[in-house]
């Protein structure tokens, strides 16, 4: 973004979203997206507000624009990959969801949310074994439940071989 007023407006829009005023934030972000069409951060925030409002189909081009550009922090790039993948899944675009979420997992392998959303998209494509294995891996790696932790190694092992028997 080139103008200080644009930066101030973007901060204001984020603040409005965080305060639970998404319609006002959307109005401001649509104006910013029109004024700064190459700004990846503006595109990301515009996509996000559309998702907040349940306007997933309208969010997609903004997510795609955000990811195509430069200027996103690593945290925002991670969020944009998760947001786009999740949005594709909600829209029934399962193949694109899996592809996008796999990119996210490849770039951020330790991110449990990306892996959980990938598992959901895999389920939607009929890849039930891989979906379940992915969820079991996330569970083993992230659960604070003492009973899960007690069996963490076994759960992680079975995540890779659900059909294994002795």
PDB file of C-alpha atoms in Angstrom:
ATOM      1  CA  UNK A   1       0.000   0.000   0.000  1.00  0.00           C
ATOM      2  CA  UNK A   2       1.478   3.332  -0.963  1.00  0.00           C
ATOM      3  CA  UNK A   3      -0.419   5.929   1.017  1.00  0.00           C
ATOM      4  CA  UNK A   4      -0.432   6.413   4.798  1.00  0.00           C
ATOM      5  CA  UNK A   5      -4.171   7.012   4.634  1.00  0.00           C
ATOM      6  CA  UNK A   6      -4.520   3.573   3.045  1.00  0.00           C
ATOM      7  CA  UNK A   7      -2.523   2.005   5.886  1.00  0.00           C
ATOM      8  CA  UNK A   8      -4.685   3.814   8.428  1.00  0.00           C
ATOM      9  CA  UNK A   9      -7.824   2.654   6.623  1.00  0.00           C
ATOM     10  CA  UNK A  10      -6.625  -0.954   6.572  1.00  0.00           C
ATOM     11  CA  UNK A  11      -5.885  -0.827  10.308  1.00  0.00           C
ATOM     12  CA  UNK A  12      -9.311   0.683  10.863  1.00  0.00           C
ATOM     13  CA  UNK A  13     -10.994  -2.071   8.859  1.00  0.00           C
ATOM     14  CA  UNK A  14      -9.180  -4.779  10.839  1.00  0.00           C
ATOM     15  CA  UNK A  15     -10.211  -3.071  14.056  1.00  0.00           C
ATOM     16  CA  UNK A  16     -13.846  -2.973  12.895  1.00  0.00           C
ATOM     17  CA  UNK A  17     -13.732  -6.713  12.138  1.00  0.00           C
ATOM     18  CA  UNK A  18     -12.219  -7.442  15.539  1.00  0.00           C
ATOM     19  CA  UNK A  19     -14.895  -5.297  17.221  1.00  0.00           C
ATOM     20  CA  UNK A  20     -17.647  -7.340  15.582  1.00  0.00           C
ATOM     21  CA  UNK A  21     -18.611  -4.752  12.975  1.00  0.00           C
ATOM     22  CA  UNK A  22     -18.037  -6.779   9.790  1.00  0.00           C
ATOM     23  CA  UNK A  23     -20.374  -4.873   7.445  1.00  0.00           C
ATOM     24  CA  UNK A  24     -18.564  -1.613   8.166  1.00  0.00           C
ATOM     25  CA  UNK A  25     -15.224  -3.350   7.732  1.00  0.00           C
ATOM     26  CA  UNK A  26     -16.366  -4.842   4.414  1.00  0.00           C
ATOM     27  CA  UNK A  27     -17.374  -1.429   3.053  1.00  0.00           C
ATOM     28  CA  UNK A  28     -13.988   0.007   3.942  1.00  0.00           C
ATOM     29  CA  UNK A  29     -12.091  -3.015   2.586  1.00  0.00           C
ATOM     30  CA  UNK A  30     -13.953  -3.043  -0.728  1.00  0.00           C
ATOM     31  CA  UNK A  31     -12.960   0.596  -1.194  1.00  0.00           C
ATOM     32  CA  UNK A  32      -9.335  -0.207  -0.341  1.00  0.00           C
ATOM     33  CA  UNK A  33      -9.311  -3.240  -2.662  1.00  0.00           C
ATOM     34  CA  UNK A  34     -10.529  -1.025  -5.511  1.00  0.00           C
ATOM     35  CA  UNK A  35      -7.918   1.640  -4.755  1.00  0.00           C
ATOM     36  CA  UNK A  36      -5.035  -0.798  -4.154  1.00  0.00           C
ATOM     37  CA  UNK A  37      -5.775  -3.860  -6.339  1.00  0.00           C
ATOM     38  CA  UNK A  38      -2.205  -5.196  -6.168  1.00  0.00           C
ATOM     39  CA  UNK A  39      -1.908  -4.994  -2.382  1.00  0.00           C
ATOM     40  CA  UNK A  40      -1.788  -8.556  -1.035  1.00  0.00           C
ATOM     41  CA  UNK A  41      -2.576  -7.545   2.544  1.00  0.00           C
ATOM     42  CA  UNK A  42      -5.674  -5.603   1.494  1.00  0.00           C
ATOM     43  CA  UNK A  43      -6.784  -8.568  -0.626  1.00  0.00           C
ATOM     44  CA  UNK A  44      -6.279 -10.956   2.294  1.00  0.00           C
ATOM     45  CA  UNK A  45      -8.242  -8.808   4.723  1.00  0.00           C
ATOM     46  CA  UNK A  46     -11.001  -8.371   2.120  1.00  0.00           C
ATOM     47  CA  UNK A  47     -11.207 -12.140   1.638  1.00  0.00           C
ATOM     48  CA  UNK A  48     -11.301 -12.691   5.383  1.00  0.00           C
ATOM     49  CA  UNK A  49     -14.185 -10.272   5.943  1.00  0.00           C
ATOM     50  CA  UNK A  50     -16.200 -11.968   3.202  1.00  0.00           C
ATOM     51  CA  UNK A  51     -15.672 -15.309   4.960  1.00  0.00           C
ATOM     52  CA  UNK A  52     -16.735 -13.765   8.273  1.00  0.00           C
ATOM     53  CA  UNK A  53     -19.958 -12.640   6.611  1.00  0.00           C
ATOM     54  CA  UNK A  54     -20.639 -16.038   5.023  1.00  0.00           C
ATOM     55  CA  UNK A  55     -19.887 -14.715   1.532  1.00  0.00           C
ATOM     56  CA  UNK A  56     -17.436 -17.466   0.640  1.00  0.00           C
ATOM     57  CA  UNK A  57     -17.812 -17.272  -3.138  1.00  0.00           C
ATOM     58  CA  UNK A  58     -16.979 -13.572  -2.992  1.00  0.00           C
ATOM     59  CA  UNK A  59     -13.946 -14.273  -0.800  1.00  0.00           C
ATOM     60  CA  UNK A  60     -12.219 -16.580  -3.309  1.00  0.00           C
ATOM     61  CA  UNK A  61     -10.867 -13.999  -5.789  1.00  0.00           C
ATOM     62  CA  UNK A  62      -9.466 -11.918  -2.940  1.00  0.00           C
ATOM     63  CA  UNK A  63      -7.706 -14.930  -1.416  1.00  0.00           C
ATOM     64  CA  UNK A  64      -6.314 -15.829  -4.838  1.00  0.00           C
ATOM     65  CA  UNK A  65      -5.128 -12.244  -5.370  1.00  0.00           C
ATOM     66  CA  UNK A  66      -3.520 -12.168  -1.923  1.00  0.00           C
ATOM     67  CA  UNK A  67      -1.616 -15.399  -2.517  1.00  0.00           C
ATOM     68  CA  UNK A  68      -0.508 -14.354  -6.004  1.00  0.00           C
ATOM     69  CA  UNK A  69       1.069 -11.162  -4.722  1.00  0.00           C
ATOM     70  CA  UNK A  70       3.980 -10.275  -2.509  1.00  0.00           C
ATOM     71  CA  UNK A  71       3.751  -8.493   0.780  1.00  0.00           C
ATOM     72  CA  UNK A  72       1.993 -10.987   3.045  1.00  0.00           C
ATOM     73  CA  UNK A  73       3.662 -11.826   6.326  1.00  0.00           C
ATOM     74  CA  UNK A  74       4.240 -15.538   6.875  1.00  0.00           C
ATOM     75  CA  UNK A  75       1.349 -15.596   9.348  1.00  0.00           C
ATOM     76  CA  UNK A  76      -0.984 -13.949   6.822  1.00  0.00           C
ATOM     77  CA  UNK A  77       0.198 -16.271   4.022  1.00  0.00           C
ATOM     78  CA  UNK A  78      -0.566 -19.238   6.280  1.00  0.00           C
ATOM     79  CA  UNK A  79      -3.970 -17.737   7.070  1.00  0.00           C
ATOM     80  CA  UNK A  80      -4.697 -17.091   3.400  1.00  0.00           C
ATOM     81  CA  UNK A  81      -3.843 -20.676   2.432  1.00  0.00           C
ATOM     82  CA  UNK A  82      -6.058 -22.013   5.211  1.00  0.00           C
ATOM     83  CA  UNK A  83      -8.825 -19.547   4.366  1.00  0.00           C
ATOM     84  CA  UNK A  84      -8.778 -20.293   0.647  1.00  0.00           C
ATOM     85  CA  UNK A  85      -8.582 -24.053   1.146  1.00  0.00           C
ATOM     86  CA  UNK A  86     -11.399 -24.003   3.668  1.00  0.00           C
ATOM     87  CA  UNK A  87     -13.494 -21.747   1.445  1.00  0.00           C
ATOM     88  CA  UNK A  88     -12.997 -24.010  -1.565  1.00  0.00           C
ATOM     89  CA  UNK A  89     -14.153 -26.935   0.594  1.00  0.00           C
ATOM     90  CA  UNK A  90     -17.274 -25.123   1.792  1.00  0.00           C
ATOM     91  CA  UNK A  91     -18.085 -24.307  -1.836  1.00  0.00           C
ATOM     92  CA  UNK A  92     -17.766 -27.982  -2.827  1.00  0.00           C
ATOM     93  CA  UNK A  93     -14.562 -27.382  -4.785  1.00  0.00           C
ATOM     94  CA  UNK A  94     -12.896 -30.293  -3.030  1.00  0.00           C
ATOM     95  CA  UNK A  95     -10.013 -30.910  -5.424  1.00  0.00           C
ATOM     96  CA  UNK A  96      -8.938 -27.274  -5.223  1.00  0.00           C
ATOM     97  CA  UNK A  97      -9.326 -27.422  -1.437  1.00  0.00           C
ATOM     98  CA  UNK A  98      -7.008 -30.415  -1.168  1.00  0.00           C
ATOM     99  CA  UNK A  99      -4.473 -28.840  -3.529  1.00  0.00           C
ATOM    100  CA  UNK A 100      -4.443 -25.538  -1.636  1.00  0.00           C
ATOM    101  CA  UNK A 101      -4.320 -27.116   1.796  1.00  0.00           C
ATOM    102  CA  UNK A 102      -1.521 -29.477   0.705  1.00  0.00           C
ATOM    103  CA  UNK A 103       0.473 -26.394  -0.335  1.00  0.00           C
ATOM    104  CA  UNK A 104      -0.175 -24.948   3.095  1.00  0.00           C
ATOM    105  CA  UNK A 105       0.871 -28.114   4.908  1.00  0.00           C
ATOM    106  CA  UNK A 106       4.021 -28.379   2.771  1.00  0.00           C
ATOM    107  CA  UNK A 107       4.976 -24.809   3.665  1.00  0.00           C
ATOM    108  CA  UNK A 108       3.839 -24.985   7.317  1.00  0.00           C
ATOM    109  CA  UNK A 109       4.085 -28.683   8.271  1.00  0.00           C
ATOM    110  CA  UNK A 110       3.642 -28.062  11.985  1.00  0.00           C
ATOM    111  CA  UNK A 111       0.335 -26.229  11.598  1.00  0.00           C
ATOM    112  CA  UNK A 112      -2.368 -28.445  13.063  1.00  0.00           C
ATOM    113  CA  UNK A 113      -5.223 -26.311  11.728  1.00  0.00           C
ATOM    114  CA  UNK A 114      -4.017 -26.644   8.132  1.00  0.00           C
ATOM    115  CA  UNK A 115      -3.696 -30.394   8.594  1.00  0.00           C
ATOM    116  CA  UNK A 116      -7.164 -30.661  10.170  1.00  0.00           C
ATOM    117  CA  UNK A 117      -8.757 -28.732   7.294  1.00  0.00           C
ATOM    118  CA  UNK A 118      -6.814 -30.885   4.827  1.00  0.00           C
ATOM    119  CA  UNK A 119      -8.270 -33.958   6.532  1.00  0.00           C
ATOM    120  CA  UNK A 120     -11.787 -32.583   6.065  1.00  0.00           C
ATOM    121  CA  UNK A 121     -11.146 -31.899   2.379  1.00  0.00           C
ATOM    122  CA  UNK A 122      -9.629 -35.356   1.931  1.00  0.00           C
ATOM    123  CA  UNK A 123     -12.746 -36.860   3.478  1.00  0.00           C
ATOM    124  CA  UNK A 124     -14.857 -34.926   0.968  1.00  0.00           C
ATOM    125  CA  UNK A 125     -12.845 -36.408  -1.911  1.00  0.00           C
ATOM    126  CA  UNK A 126     -13.351 -39.940  -0.616  1.00  0.00           C
ATOM    127  CA  UNK A 127      -9.791 -40.300   0.689  1.00  0.00           C
ATOM    128  CA  UNK A 128     -11.061 -41.549   4.045  1.00  0.00           C
ATOM    129  CA  UNK A 129      -7.951 -43.480   5.049  1.00  0.00           C
ATOM    130  CA  UNK A 130      -5.654 -40.501   4.480  1.00  0.00           C
ATOM    131  CA  UNK A 131      -8.146 -38.158   6.178  1.00  0.00           C
ATOM    132  CA  UNK A 132      -8.341 -40.341   9.279  1.00  0.00           C
ATOM    133  CA  UNK A 133      -4.578 -40.833   9.378  1.00  0.00           C
ATOM    134  CA  UNK A 134      -4.023 -37.092   9.138  1.00  0.00           C
ATOM    135  CA  UNK A 135      -6.445 -36.422  11.990  1.00  0.00           C
ATOM    136  CA  UNK A 136      -4.799 -39.091  14.128  1.00  0.00           C
ATOM    137  CA  UNK A 137      -1.394 -37.486  13.499  1.00  0.00           C
ATOM    138  CA  UNK A 138      -2.751 -34.093  14.563  1.00  0.00           C
ATOM    139  CA  UNK A 139      -4.377 -35.642  17.628  1.00  0.00           C
ATOM    140  CA  UNK A 140      -1.181 -37.422  18.675  1.00  0.00           C
ATOM    141  CA  UNK A 141       0.920 -34.308  18.167  1.00  0.00           C
ATOM    142  CA  UNK A 142      -1.332 -31.722  19.772  1.00  0.00           C
ATOM    143  CA  UNK A 143      -3.632 -33.271  22.357  1.00  0.00           C
ATOM    144  CA  UNK A 144      -3.135 -32.317  25.957  1.00  0.00           C
ATOM    145  CA  UNK A 145      -5.467 -35.072  27.107  1.00  0.00           C
ATOM    146  CA  UNK A 146      -3.434 -37.323  29.450  1.00  0.00           C
ATOM    147  CA  UNK A 147      -5.048 -40.492  28.129  1.00  0.00           C
ATOM    148  CA  UNK A 148      -4.207 -39.541  24.542  1.00  0.00           C
ATOM    149  CA  UNK A 149      -0.658 -38.637  25.573  1.00  0.00           C
ATOM    150  CA  UNK A 150      -0.276 -42.032  27.259  1.00  0.00           C
ATOM    151  CA  UNK A 151      -0.964 -43.691  23.871  1.00  0.00           C
ATOM    152  CA  UNK A 152       0.548 -40.970  21.679  1.00  0.00           C
ATOM    153  CA  UNK A 153       3.199 -43.209  20.111  1.00  0.00           C
ATOM    154  CA  UNK A 154       0.706 -45.951  19.304  1.00  0.00           C
ATOM    155  CA  UNK A 155      -1.772 -43.449  17.838  1.00  0.00           C
ATOM    156  CA  UNK A 156       0.970 -41.853  15.729  1.00  0.00           C
ATOM    157  CA  UNK A 157       2.085 -45.311  14.530  1.00  0.00           C
ATOM    158  CA  UNK A 158      -1.428 -46.405  13.578  1.00  0.00           C
ATOM    159  CA  UNK A 159      -2.033 -43.090  11.822  1.00  0.00           C
ATOM    160  CA  UNK A 160       0.345 -44.300   9.107  1.00  0.00           C
ATOM    161  CA  UNK A 161      -1.006 -47.863   8.959  1.00  0.00           C
ATOM    162  CA  UNK A 162      -4.670 -48.008   9.910  1.00  0.00           C
ATOM    163  CA  UNK A 163      -5.086 -51.437   8.330  1.00  0.00           C
ATOM    164  CA  UNK A 164      -2.099 -53.038  10.020  1.00  0.00           C
ATOM    165  CA  UNK A 165      -2.705 -56.158  12.097  1.00  0.00           C
ATOM    166  CA  UNK A 166      -0.485 -58.710  13.767  1.00  0.00           C
TER     167      UNK A 166
END
